Structure formats: structure tokens, C-alpha cells
Amino acid sequence: MRRGFNFPGLAFLQGLVGLALFVWVWHLIVASGAVPRAFLPSPEATWNAFVRGVTIGDMREQLLGTVLRMINGWLLASLVGIALGSAIGISETLRNYLRPTLAFARALPASAVVPVAIALVGLTPGMVLGVIVFGSIWPTLLATVQGFAMVDPRLVEVSRALHLSRFDFIWKIGLPNAVPDIITGMRLSLTVALILAIVGEMLAGQEGLGKAILLAARMFRAPDLYAGIVLLGLVGLVSSYGLLLVERRVARWRR
Amino acid sequence: MSGKSGSVVIEFRDVGLYLGGKEITQNVEFNVRKGEFVCVIGASGCGKTTLLRLVSGLYQPTTGSVHVDGKKVDGPSRDVAIVFQDYSRALLPWRTAAGNVSLALEAIGMPRAERADRIHALLGKVGLAQHAAKYPSQLSGGMQQRLQIARSLAQGASILLMDEPFGALDAMTRQSLQDEVLELAADTGATVLFVTHDLEEALYLGDRVVALYSNPGRIARIVDIPLTRPRNQLSTREEPDFLHLRRELFGLMEEIHA
Ligand SMILES: Nc1ncnc2c1ncn2[C@@H]1O[C@H](COP(=O)(O)OP(=O)(O)OP(=O)(O)O)[C@@H](O)[C@H]1O
Ligand SMILES: [Mg+2]
């Protein structure tokens, strides 16, 4: 089905070449002097700032802060999303009632609710967590609803013929059927959670990479700023790839 | 000579069914006795699967009633197991063969500690002991169907409904599964209602054959099969009675299709 996976080594190499090209172009732009170094440092300067940051600097603590914030929000969003999604997905009636509302809520960018959240609870860590949860819950919630809605009618008959309880139906048929969708949803949720963790830090001044790059920008420390951005990119890359692996493992019964 | 002489376990009492405003089943009336093996034949779309759904309680009749063990059917019962026509859709793709059998054991509340032995025994019965850890997608069609049969046996039901279970299988697989099913039925003493559109299969397996007309589905004929048991793929199919009945039913089916 997915051709590329026949040559994982090749795909990996191609990815590296692409990355190298990107860095090279970056280097050329800086070397040409078209952009002031205060706005765009060279790859070497960024790399040095990166190494300094993670060895003698505060970047490790900042990274930990951001990653924890992201993961806490994401886990909470996943838990609530799966529970709510199961409850909605199990009932066709409920699905029909809630579909437009869900579509509406999902279309709201999480940043749009930030002012509301600030007004309600103020600039607290709880508010940041709440915004992360609210913003990142949708992919998981909707994927869960979808996974439940897509249970083969034959399996519904099987469970009726076997007299499965409602709980057993959810636990043994509905949820497993939804798992591949749920993991895909969770992968998308994680990306949103990272973005919102950073935005939250910038707004609420919580310790983390988001706050660090904001400060670096204000103090015109371009290499530090870019080192932070690179590290954020790495967090996104690693987490998303890790979940992709989980996704493939969990769905191995799907051909 | 008409089949077994036990008590009546499945009763169709003048059953009629409408679905989406269309008359699917009309005036169906017949009984199946304990331990009997009754086959239902008829053209595609004549309502064979519908009859099984009525017995299993997945459908409710519009008129008349269906009774199992003297009780009116008003929903699925654990004493009725069903083997679906489309086996690939009826198995849980995320559970191994053992896990699929386990589902039926979990449903009847068998303690975890007892399940493993029972699963092993059931998979052995249908020749899948070596494949316990495989997922349905790793099994051939015949093996998936065997797995569905093992799951239906796990339920411990005394009534087995089978819906064209061998419809999509090659001739050799089909014959060996026919013999396996006959053996299982004889071993367990189960009452079997078996749907097929293959007239010879119906004759080979059944004590009686119910032939249906189409549009709406109603009974055309009920024929006794006085062939001795155990049956044998070669000798049974050469018996004069078999050949005679085959000719008779063939004529009937031509008439039905006309
Ligand atoms: N839920 C439903 N709503 C409306 N019509 C239905 C429904 N289920 C079945 N039918 C119709 O009832 C008729 C009998 O269907 P059934 O599945 O019992 O046929 P069958 O004899 O098992 O056919 P086959 O040999 O192809 O499996 C068909 O015409 C079918 O279109
Ligand atoms: Mg059918």
C-alpha cells in the first residue's frame, strides 16, 4: 500500500539530503549578506548557541518545562477526548445532535479562546493547561467519534448475538475498532499541544522554550532565538515520529 | 423417517416480515426438532439469511412469531449461535484466532483461568490449533470460516445457525468442512439450520431441505432426506436416493427460478 516503506533506508537518506540542502541554502543566504545577522544568524552560530544552551545554558530545563507542559495537556486532552468521543460515538442519535456543534468548536482556533480563558481564570498555569487541552482535544475527540461510527454493522450483530454488555461492546469492539483513528488523532493533537504550550508560555511567562525564545528575540540574541526554534522543531519531529511508530505497531492487524 | 423425532426447538408460526415497506418473507411455517439438521435453499435474495436473522432475534417478524424452545423470540439468545455469511466481516480483525474464540467465552462469563484450555480445545476441533496466534487477515478464507465456527461453538449454544458458511470456498475445502460440520453436529447433538444455495450440499448435509420461492420469500417445498448417516462424500453422493432427490430438487429449483 505505502510504497515508500519498502525502502526505509532510502527514504531516510533522501530526508537527510533534503535537510542538508536546507541548511546549505540557509548558509548561502546569510553569507550573501542579504539579511542582517541580527535577524538571521548563520547555521554555525545557531549550532554554537544550541550546544552552549544545552550544555552550560538553561535550555535543558526550558525544554523539560515545555515538553512536560505539552505532554500534560496532551494526555489530559487525549483522556477526555477518548472518553467523550466514545460516549458520543456509541450513540447515533447523540452523534447527529452534536455533529454541527463539534464542527463549529473544532474550527475555532485555540488562540481565539485564549482571551476568554484569561478573562475567566487569569494568567495562571491552569489557564495555560486548559487552553492546551481545549485546543488539542479536537483531533482525538473527532477521530474517536469517527472510529465508533465506523464499526462494521456485522460486528454490531455479532455482539448482539453474543449478548455483549454495552460496556463490553465499547471496550472490546468500539474502542479497538477506533484505536488506529484515535492514534492518528492523538498525533495531530500532540502537534497542536506543542504550539499551544509555547504560546501559553509566551503569554503567561511560564518557564520554557517559548518564553526563552521570546526573551531572546527581545534582546536581539538571534542565535539563541534560532537555537530555541531548532530545538522546538526537534521536539515536534521526535514526538510525531514516535507516535507514527506506535500507530503502525498498534494497527498491525490492518493490512 | 422424517429426520429426528425429538421435541420441537425452532418453530416458525406463519411468519411474515416487511422491511422498508417491502414484503421479504411471507407465511413461513415449519418446525425443526432437537438434533435435526435442516438446510434452507433458494435463489439469491429470496430471504434465506432473513430466516436465520428471525431465529437469532436480530429481526422481529411483522406478523406471526418465531419460537425457540417454546419461547417466543424477542431478541438474541445465548442458546442460539450464528455463523455469518461474510466471515471476513464477522471476525474481530484486531484479535488473534484465540482472541476471537475468547470473545464468546468472555460473553458467557467464563473465568479467565478456564479460557485458555477451552480455546485450545475449540481451535483443535476445527483444525486451527497451530494458528491460535494469527490474526484473521493472516488466515485463508476456509480458516476464517473455521474460526467463526469455533467461536459459535464456544458460545455453548444448542442451536447453530449457519449462513452459507462455505459459499466462497473451493470444492476440496468445502467438502472437508462439510464433513467437519457433520461431525461437530453429531458430537454436540446441536440442532442446525443451515443455509446454502448449493442443492447438493443441502442434500449431503441435511435431514430435511426447505426450498424457498423468491419475492416474497415463502416455502416452496420441504423434502425429507432419508440418507443414512454417517454420510460419505463418495458413497452418499452415489446412492440412488441421493440421485433421485437431486433430480427432484433440481426440477423444483428450475421451476422456482423460472
Ligand atoms: N434491512 C433490509 N431492508 C430492506 N430490505 C432488506 C433488508 N435486508 C434484506 N433485505 C432484502 O430482503 C431480501 C432477502 O434478503 P436475504 O439477505 O435474506 O437474502 P438471501 O436469500 O440470504 O440472499 P443471498 O443468497 O444472496 O445471501 C433481499 O431482497 C434483500 O434486498
Ligand atoms: Mg444470505
Coordinates of C-alpha atoms and ligand atoms in Angstrom, one line a residue:
Chain A
M1 CA 0.0 0.0 0.0
R2 CA 2.6 2.5 1.0
R3 CA 5.4 2.2 -1.4
G4 CA 8.0 4.3 0.4
F5 CA 8.1 1.9 3.3
N6 CA 9.7 -0.7 1.1
F7 CA 12.9 1.3 1.2
P8 CA 13.1 2.9 4.7
G9 CA 16.8 3.4 4.3
L10 CA 16.4 5.2 1.0
A11 CA 13.6 7.4 2.4
F12 CA 15.8 8.3 5.4
L13 CA 18.7 9.2 3.2
Q14 CA 16.5 11.4 1.0
G15 CA 15.3 13.1 4.1
L16 CA 18.9 13.8 5.2
V17 CA 19.8 15.2 1.8
G18 CA 16.8 17.5 1.9
L19 CA 17.8 18.7 5.3
A20 CA 21.4 19.3 4.2
L21 CA 20.2 21.3 1.2
F22 CA 18.0 23.4 3.5
V23 CA 21.0 24.2 5.8
W24 CA 23.2 24.9 2.8
V25 CA 20.7 27.4 1.3
W26 CA 20.4 29.0 4.8
H27 CA 24.2 29.3 4.8
L28 CA 24.2 30.9 1.3
I29 CA 21.6 33.4 2.2
V30 CA 23.5 34.5 5.4
A31 CA 26.8 34.5 3.5
S32 CA 25.4 36.8 0.8
G33 CA 24.7 39.4 3.4
A34 CA 21.2 40.0 2.0
V35 CA 19.7 39.6 5.5
P36 CA 21.2 41.3 8.6
R37 CA 22.7 38.8 11.0
A38 CA 20.6 40.3 13.8
F39 CA 17.6 38.7 12.1
L40 CA 19.1 35.6 10.6
P41 CA 22.3 34.2 12.2
S42 CA 24.4 31.7 10.3
P43 CA 23.8 27.9 10.8
E44 CA 27.2 27.7 12.6
A45 CA 26.3 30.5 15.1
T46 CA 22.9 28.8 15.7
W47 CA 24.6 25.5 16.2
N48 CA 27.1 27.0 18.7
A49 CA 24.3 28.7 20.6
F50 CA 22.4 25.4 20.6
V51 CA 25.4 23.5 22.0
R52 CA 26.0 26.2 24.6
G53 CA 22.4 26.3 25.5
V54 CA 22.0 22.6 26.2
T55 CA 25.4 22.2 27.9
I56 CA 26.1 25.2 30.1
G57 CA 22.9 27.1 29.5
D58 CA 19.3 26.8 30.7
M59 CA 17.9 25.1 27.6
R60 CA 17.6 21.6 29.2
E61 CA 15.3 22.9 31.9
Q62 CA 13.4 25.0 29.4
L63 CA 13.0 22.0 27.2
L64 CA 11.8 19.9 30.1
G65 CA 9.3 22.6 31.1
T66 CA 7.8 22.9 27.6
V67 CA 7.8 19.2 27.0
L68 CA 6.1 18.5 30.3
R69 CA 3.5 21.2 29.7
M70 CA 2.8 19.8 26.2
I71 CA 2.6 16.2 27.4
N72 CA 0.4 17.0 30.4
G73 CA -2.0 19.0 28.3
W74 CA -1.9 16.3 25.6
L75 CA -2.5 13.4 27.9
L76 CA -5.4 15.2 29.5
A77 CA -6.9 16.1 26.1
S78 CA -6.5 12.5 25.0
L79 CA -8.2 11.1 28.0
V80 CA -11.1 13.5 27.9
G81 CA -11.2 13.3 24.1
I82 CA -11.4 9.5 24.0
A83 CA -13.9 9.3 26.9
L84 CA -16.2 12.0 25.3
G85 CA -15.7 10.6 21.8
S86 CA -16.7 7.1 23.0
A87 CA -19.8 8.4 24.7
I88 CA -20.8 10.4 21.6
G89 CA -19.7 7.8 19.1
I90 CA -21.6 5.0 20.6
S91 CA -25.0 6.6 20.0
E92 CA -26.1 7.6 16.5
T93 CA -28.7 10.0 17.9
L94 CA -26.1 11.8 20.0
R95 CA -23.8 11.9 17.0
N96 CA -26.4 13.6 14.9
Y97 CA -27.2 16.1 17.6
L98 CA -23.6 17.1 18.2
R99 CA -22.1 17.0 14.8
P100 CA -22.6 20.7 13.9
T101 CA -21.6 21.8 17.3
L102 CA -18.4 19.8 17.2
A103 CA -17.6 21.0 13.7
F104 CA -18.1 24.6 15.0
A105 CA -15.9 24.2 18.1
R106 CA -13.2 22.4 16.1
A107 CA -13.0 25.3 13.6
L108 CA -12.2 27.7 16.5
P109 CA -8.5 28.3 16.6
A110 CA -7.4 27.6 20.2
S111 CA -5.8 31.1 20.3
A112 CA -9.3 32.6 19.9
V113 CA -10.3 31.2 23.3
V114 CA -7.2 32.5 25.0
P115 CA -8.8 35.9 25.8
V116 CA -11.9 34.1 27.1
A117 CA -9.7 31.9 29.3
I118 CA -7.7 34.8 30.6
A119 CA -10.9 36.6 31.4
L120 CA -12.3 33.6 33.2
V121 CA -9.3 32.3 35.1
G122 CA -6.5 34.8 34.6
L123 CA -2.9 34.2 33.5
T124 CA -2.4 31.1 35.6
P125 CA -0.6 27.8 34.8
G126 CA -4.1 26.3 35.0
M127 CA -5.3 28.6 32.2
V128 CA -2.4 27.5 30.0
L129 CA -3.2 23.9 30.6
G130 CA -6.8 24.5 29.9
V131 CA -6.1 26.2 26.6
I132 CA -3.7 23.4 25.6
V133 CA -6.4 20.8 26.4
F134 CA -9.2 22.8 24.7
G135 CA -7.1 23.4 21.6
S136 CA -5.7 19.9 21.2
I137 CA -8.7 17.8 22.1
W138 CA -10.4 18.0 18.8
P139 CA -8.4 15.7 16.5
T140 CA -8.6 13.0 19.2
L141 CA -12.3 13.6 20.0
L142 CA -13.4 13.6 16.4
A143 CA -11.3 10.6 15.5
T144 CA -12.8 8.6 18.4
V145 CA -16.3 9.5 17.3
Q146 CA -15.4 8.5 13.8
G147 CA -13.9 5.2 14.8
F148 CA -17.0 4.3 16.7
A149 CA -19.3 5.4 13.9
M150 CA -17.4 3.1 11.5
V151 CA -17.9 -0.2 13.4
D152 CA -19.0 -2.8 10.8
P153 CA -22.7 -3.5 11.2
R154 CA -21.8 -7.2 11.2
L155 CA -19.8 -6.7 14.3
V156 CA -22.7 -5.0 15.9
E157 CA -24.8 -8.1 15.1
V158 CA -22.0 -10.4 16.4
S159 CA -22.0 -8.5 19.7
R160 CA -25.8 -8.6 19.9
A161 CA -25.8 -12.3 19.2
L162 CA -23.2 -12.8 21.9
H163 CA -25.2 -10.7 24.3
L164 CA -22.2 -8.4 25.0
S165 CA -23.0 -5.7 27.6
R166 CA -22.8 -2.1 26.5
F167 CA -19.6 -1.7 28.4
D168 CA -18.1 -4.8 26.7
F169 CA -19.2 -3.5 23.4
I170 CA -17.4 -0.2 23.9
W171 CA -14.3 -1.9 25.5
K172 CA -14.0 -4.9 23.2
I173 CA -15.4 -3.7 19.9
G174 CA -15.9 0.0 19.7
L175 CA -12.6 1.2 21.1
P176 CA -10.3 -1.4 19.4
N177 CA -12.0 -0.5 16.1
A178 CA -11.3 3.2 16.8
V179 CA -7.7 2.7 18.0
P180 CA -6.0 3.4 14.7
D181 CA -8.1 6.5 14.2
I182 CA -7.5 7.6 17.8
I183 CA -3.8 7.3 17.5
T184 CA -3.8 9.3 14.3
G185 CA -5.9 11.9 16.1
M186 CA -3.5 11.9 19.1
R187 CA -0.6 12.5 16.7
L188 CA -2.3 15.6 15.3
S189 CA -3.3 16.7 18.9
L190 CA 0.3 16.5 20.0
T191 CA 1.4 19.0 17.4
V192 CA -1.4 21.4 18.5
A193 CA -0.4 20.8 22.1
L194 CA 3.2 21.8 21.4
I195 CA 2.1 25.0 19.6
L196 CA -0.2 26.0 22.5
A197 CA 2.4 25.1 25.1
I198 CA 4.7 27.6 23.5
V199 CA 2.0 30.3 23.1
G200 CA 0.9 29.7 26.6
E201 CA 4.4 30.2 28.0
M202 CA 4.8 33.4 26.0
L203 CA 1.5 34.8 27.3
A204 CA 1.7 33.6 30.9
G205 CA 5.5 33.8 31.3
Q206 CA 6.0 30.3 32.4
E207 CA 9.5 28.9 32.2
G208 CA 10.1 27.0 28.9
L209 CA 11.4 27.3 25.4
G210 CA 8.5 29.5 24.4
K211 CA 9.4 32.1 26.9
A212 CA 13.1 31.7 26.2
I213 CA 12.8 32.4 22.5
L214 CA 10.5 35.4 23.2
L215 CA 13.2 36.8 25.5
A216 CA 16.0 36.1 23.1
A217 CA 14.1 37.9 20.4
R218 CA 13.5 40.9 22.6
M219 CA 17.2 41.0 23.4
F220 CA 18.3 40.6 19.8
R221 CA 20.1 37.4 20.6
A222 CA 19.4 35.9 17.2
P223 CA 21.5 32.7 17.6
D224 CA 19.7 31.9 20.9
L225 CA 16.4 32.5 19.3
Y226 CA 17.1 30.2 16.4
A227 CA 18.6 27.6 18.6
G228 CA 15.4 27.5 20.5
I229 CA 13.4 27.3 17.4
V230 CA 15.5 24.4 16.2
L231 CA 15.0 22.6 19.5
L232 CA 11.2 23.1 19.2
G233 CA 11.3 21.7 15.7
L234 CA 13.1 18.7 17.1
V235 CA 10.6 18.1 19.8
G236 CA 7.8 18.2 17.2
L237 CA 9.7 15.8 14.9
V238 CA 10.6 13.3 17.6
S239 CA 7.1 13.2 19.2
S240 CA 5.3 12.9 15.9
Y241 CA 7.6 10.2 14.6
G242 CA 7.4 8.3 17.9
L243 CA 3.6 8.3 17.6
L244 CA 3.8 7.2 14.0
L245 CA 5.7 4.2 15.1
V246 CA 3.1 3.4 17.8
E247 CA 0.4 3.9 15.1
R248 CA 2.0 1.3 12.9
R249 CA 2.5 -1.1 15.7
V250 CA -1.0 -0.9 17.1
A251 CA -2.6 -1.2 13.7
R252 CA -0.7 -4.2 12.6
W253 CA -3.9 -6.2 12.2
R254 CA -4.9 -3.8 9.5
R255 CA -3.4 -4.7 6.1
Chain B
M1 CA -38.2 -41.5 8.7
S2 CA -38.6 -37.7 8.7
G3 CA -35.5 -36.7 10.5
K4 CA -35.2 -36.9 14.3
S5 CA -38.2 -37.5 16.5
G6 CA -37.1 -35.2 19.4
S7 CA -39.0 -32.2 20.7
V8 CA -39.6 -29.2 18.5
V9 CA -36.9 -26.5 19.2
I10 CA -37.5 -24.0 16.4
E11 CA -41.0 -23.0 15.3
F12 CA -42.0 -20.7 12.5
R13 CA -45.6 -19.8 13.1
D14 CA -47.0 -18.2 9.9
V15 CA -44.1 -15.7 9.9
G16 CA -44.3 -12.6 7.7
L17 CA -41.7 -9.8 7.6
Y18 CA -41.7 -6.4 6.0
L19 CA -38.5 -4.4 5.7
G20 CA -38.6 -0.8 4.4
G21 CA -42.2 -1.3 3.1
K22 CA -41.2 -4.4 1.2
E23 CA -42.6 -7.9 1.9
I24 CA -39.5 -10.0 2.4
T25 CA -41.0 -13.1 4.0
Q26 CA -44.5 -14.5 3.7
N27 CA -46.4 -17.2 5.5
V28 CA -43.4 -19.2 6.6
E29 CA -44.4 -22.1 8.7
F30 CA -42.2 -25.1 9.7
N31 CA -40.6 -26.7 12.7
V32 CA -37.1 -28.0 13.5
R33 CA -36.8 -30.8 16.0
K34 CA -34.0 -31.3 18.5
G35 CA -30.8 -32.5 16.9
E36 CA -32.1 -32.1 13.4
F37 CA -30.0 -30.8 10.6
V38 CA -32.2 -28.7 8.3
C39 CA -31.0 -27.0 5.2
V40 CA -32.6 -24.0 3.5
I41 CA -32.1 -23.5 -0.2
G42 CA -33.3 -20.8 -2.6
A43 CA -32.2 -18.2 -5.1
S44 CA -30.0 -15.3 -4.1
G45 CA -32.1 -12.7 -2.3
C46 CA -35.0 -15.0 -1.6
G47 CA -34.7 -14.4 2.1
K48 CA -32.6 -17.3 3.5
T49 CA -30.4 -15.0 5.6
T50 CA -33.6 -13.3 6.8
L51 CA -34.9 -16.6 8.2
L52 CA -31.8 -17.0 10.3
R53 CA -32.0 -13.5 11.5
L54 CA -35.5 -14.1 12.6
V55 CA -34.5 -17.2 14.6
S56 CA -31.5 -15.4 16.1
G57 CA -33.7 -12.5 17.2
L58 CA -31.8 -9.9 15.1
Y59 CA -35.1 -9.3 13.2
Q60 CA -38.6 -9.3 14.6
P61 CA -41.4 -10.7 12.4
T62 CA -44.1 -8.3 11.3
T63 CA -46.8 -11.0 11.5
G64 CA -46.7 -14.4 13.1
S65 CA -44.0 -15.4 15.5
V66 CA -40.8 -17.5 15.9
H67 CA -40.4 -19.7 18.9
V68 CA -37.2 -21.3 20.2
D69 CA -37.5 -23.9 22.9
G70 CA -41.2 -23.0 23.2
K71 CA -40.4 -19.3 23.9
K72 CA -41.3 -16.5 21.6
V73 CA -38.1 -14.9 20.2
D74 CA -37.9 -11.3 21.1
G75 CA -34.1 -10.7 21.0
P76 CA -30.8 -12.6 20.7
S77 CA -30.4 -15.6 23.0
R78 CA -27.2 -17.2 24.1
D79 CA -28.6 -20.6 23.2
V80 CA -28.6 -19.6 19.5
A81 CA -25.2 -19.2 17.8
I82 CA -24.9 -17.8 14.3
V83 CA -22.2 -18.2 11.7
F84 CA -22.4 -15.3 9.4
Q85 CA -22.2 -15.5 5.6
D86 CA -19.4 -12.9 5.3
Y87 CA -16.8 -14.3 7.6
S88 CA -14.2 -11.6 7.0
R89 CA -16.5 -9.0 8.4
A90 CA -17.8 -11.2 11.3
L91 CA -14.4 -11.7 13.0
L92 CA -12.6 -9.0 15.1
P93 CA -9.6 -8.1 12.9
W94 CA -7.6 -6.8 15.9
R95 CA -7.9 -10.1 17.8
T96 CA -6.0 -13.2 17.1
A97 CA -7.7 -16.5 16.4
A98 CA -7.5 -17.4 20.1
G99 CA -8.8 -13.9 21.0
N100 CA -11.8 -14.2 18.7
V101 CA -12.8 -17.5 20.3
S102 CA -12.2 -15.9 23.6
L103 CA -14.8 -13.2 22.9
A104 CA -17.6 -15.8 23.0
L105 CA -16.2 -17.3 26.3
E106 CA -15.9 -13.8 27.8
A107 CA -19.5 -13.2 26.8
I108 CA -20.8 -16.2 28.7
G109 CA -18.7 -15.1 31.6
M110 CA -16.1 -17.9 31.7
P111 CA -13.4 -17.1 34.2
R112 CA -10.1 -16.2 32.6
A113 CA -8.3 -19.2 34.1
E114 CA -10.5 -21.7 32.3
R115 CA -10.5 -19.9 29.0
A116 CA -7.1 -20.9 27.7
D117 CA -7.8 -24.7 27.8
R118 CA -11.2 -24.2 26.3
I119 CA -9.8 -22.0 23.5
H120 CA -7.2 -24.6 22.7
A121 CA -9.7 -27.4 22.6
L122 CA -12.1 -25.5 20.3
L123 CA -9.4 -24.4 17.9
G124 CA -8.2 -28.0 17.8
K125 CA -11.7 -29.1 17.0
V126 CA -11.8 -27.0 13.8
G127 CA -8.1 -27.8 13.0
L128 CA -6.7 -24.4 13.9
A129 CA -4.6 -25.3 16.9
Q130 CA -1.4 -24.3 15.1
H131 CA -2.8 -20.9 14.2
A132 CA -4.0 -19.6 17.5
A133 CA -1.7 -16.6 17.5
K134 CA -2.6 -15.4 13.9
Y135 CA -4.8 -12.5 13.1
P136 CA -7.8 -13.1 10.8
S137 CA -6.0 -11.3 8.0
Q138 CA -3.3 -13.9 8.1
L139 CA -5.8 -16.8 7.7
S140 CA -7.2 -18.2 4.5
G141 CA -11.0 -17.9 3.8
G142 CA -11.5 -21.5 4.9
M143 CA -9.6 -21.0 8.1
Q144 CA -11.5 -17.8 8.9
Q145 CA -14.7 -19.7 8.4
R146 CA -13.5 -22.4 10.7
L147 CA -12.6 -19.8 13.2
Q148 CA -16.1 -18.4 13.1
I149 CA -17.4 -21.9 13.6
A150 CA -15.1 -22.4 16.6
R151 CA -16.4 -19.1 18.1
S152 CA -20.0 -20.2 17.6
L153 CA -19.2 -23.5 19.3
A154 CA -17.6 -21.6 22.2
Q155 CA -20.9 -20.0 23.0
G156 CA -22.1 -23.4 24.0
A157 CA -25.4 -22.9 22.1
S158 CA -27.6 -25.9 21.4
I159 CA -28.9 -24.3 18.2
L160 CA -26.5 -23.4 15.4
L161 CA -27.4 -21.2 12.5
M162 CA -25.1 -21.3 9.6
D163 CA -25.4 -18.9 6.7
E164 CA -23.8 -20.2 3.5
P165 CA -20.6 -20.8 5.5
F166 CA -18.8 -22.5 2.6
G167 CA -20.1 -20.3 -0.1
A168 CA -16.9 -18.7 -1.1
L169 CA -14.6 -21.7 -0.7
D170 CA -13.0 -24.1 -3.2
A171 CA -14.5 -27.6 -3.7
M172 CA -12.0 -29.5 -1.7
T173 CA -12.0 -27.2 1.3
R174 CA -15.7 -27.2 1.1
Q175 CA -16.1 -30.9 1.2
S176 CA -13.8 -31.4 4.2
L177 CA -15.6 -28.6 6.1
Q178 CA -18.9 -30.2 5.3
D179 CA -17.7 -33.4 7.0
E180 CA -16.3 -31.4 9.9
V181 CA -19.6 -29.7 10.4
L182 CA -21.5 -33.0 10.3
E183 CA -19.1 -34.5 12.8
L184 CA -19.4 -31.4 15.1
A185 CA -23.2 -31.6 14.9
A186 CA -23.2 -35.3 15.7
D187 CA -20.7 -34.8 18.6
T188 CA -22.6 -31.9 20.2
G189 CA -26.1 -33.0 19.4
A190 CA -26.8 -29.5 18.2
T191 CA -29.8 -28.5 16.2
V192 CA -28.6 -26.9 12.9
L193 CA -30.3 -24.6 10.5
F194 CA -28.0 -24.4 7.5
V195 CA -28.4 -22.0 4.6
T196 CA -26.9 -22.8 1.2
H197 CA -27.7 -22.1 -2.4
D198 CA -26.0 -25.4 -3.3
L199 CA -28.6 -28.1 -3.7
E200 CA -26.1 -31.0 -3.5
E201 CA -24.6 -29.5 -0.3
A202 CA -28.1 -29.3 1.2
L203 CA -28.8 -33.0 0.3
Y204 CA -25.5 -34.2 1.6
L205 CA -25.8 -32.4 5.0
G206 CA -29.5 -32.3 5.8
D207 CA -32.2 -34.4 7.4
R208 CA -34.6 -32.2 5.6
V209 CA -34.4 -29.4 3.0
V210 CA -36.6 -26.4 3.0
A211 CA -36.8 -24.8 -0.5
L212 CA -37.9 -21.2 -0.8
Y213 CA -39.6 -19.2 -3.5
S214 CA -38.4 -15.6 -4.1
N215 CA -40.2 -12.3 -3.9
P216 CA -41.5 -12.6 -1.3
G217 CA -39.7 -15.5 0.4
R218 CA -42.1 -18.4 1.1
I219 CA -41.8 -22.1 1.4
A220 CA -41.9 -23.9 -1.9
R221 CA -41.3 -27.5 -0.6
I222 CA -40.0 -29.3 2.4
V223 CA -38.2 -32.5 1.5
D224 CA -37.1 -35.3 3.8
I225 CA -33.6 -36.7 3.1
P226 CA -33.7 -40.4 4.2
L227 CA -30.0 -40.9 3.5
T228 CA -28.1 -43.0 6.2
R229 CA -25.5 -41.4 8.5
P230 CA -22.6 -41.0 8.8
R231 CA -22.5 -39.7 5.3
N232 CA -19.6 -40.2 2.9
Q233 CA -18.5 -37.8 0.2
L234 CA -18.2 -40.6 -2.3
S235 CA -20.8 -43.3 -1.5
T236 CA -23.5 -41.0 -0.2
R237 CA -23.4 -38.9 -3.4
E238 CA -23.8 -42.2 -5.4
E239 CA -26.8 -43.6 -3.5
P240 CA -29.9 -44.0 -5.7
D241 CA -31.9 -41.9 -3.1
F242 CA -29.3 -39.0 -3.4
L243 CA -29.5 -39.0 -7.2
H244 CA -33.3 -39.3 -7.2
L245 CA -33.6 -36.4 -4.7
R246 CA -31.1 -34.4 -6.6
R247 CA -33.1 -34.7 -9.8
E248 CA -36.3 -33.9 -8.0
L249 CA -34.9 -30.8 -6.3
F250 CA -33.2 -29.7 -9.4
G251 CA -36.5 -29.7 -11.2
L252 CA -38.0 -27.7 -8.3
M253 CA -35.2 -25.1 -8.4
E254 CA -35.7 -24.7 -12.1
E255 CA -39.3 -24.1 -11.5
I256 CA -38.5 -21.6 -8.8
H257 CA -36.1 -19.7 -10.9
A258 CA -38.4 -19.7 -13.9
Ligands
LIG1 N1 -32.6 -4.3 6.2 C1 -33.2 -4.5 5.0 N2 -34.0 -3.6 4.4 C2 -34.6 -3.8 3.3 N3 -34.5 -4.9 2.6 C3 -33.7 -5.9 3.0 C4 -33.0 -5.7 4.3 N4 -32.3 -6.9 4.5 C5 -32.6 -7.7 3.5 N5 -33.4 -7.1 2.6 C6 -33.9 -7.7 1.3 O1 -34.5 -8.9 1.7 C7 -34.3 -9.9 0.7 C8 -33.8 -11.1 1.2 O2 -32.5 -10.9 1.7 P1 -31.6 -12.1 2.3 O3 -30.3 -11.5 2.7 O4 -32.4 -12.8 3.3 O5 -31.4 -13.0 1.0 P2 -30.6 -14.3 0.9 O6 -31.6 -15.4 0.4 O7 -29.8 -14.6 2.1 O8 -29.6 -14.0 -0.3 P3 -28.1 -14.5 -0.6 O9 -28.2 -15.9 -1.1 O10 -27.7 -13.5 -1.7 O11 -27.4 -14.3 0.6 C9 -33.5 -9.2 -0.4 O12 -34.3 -8.8 -1.5 C10 -32.9 -8.0 0.3 O13 -32.7 -7.0 -0.6
MG2 MG -27.8 -14.6 2.5

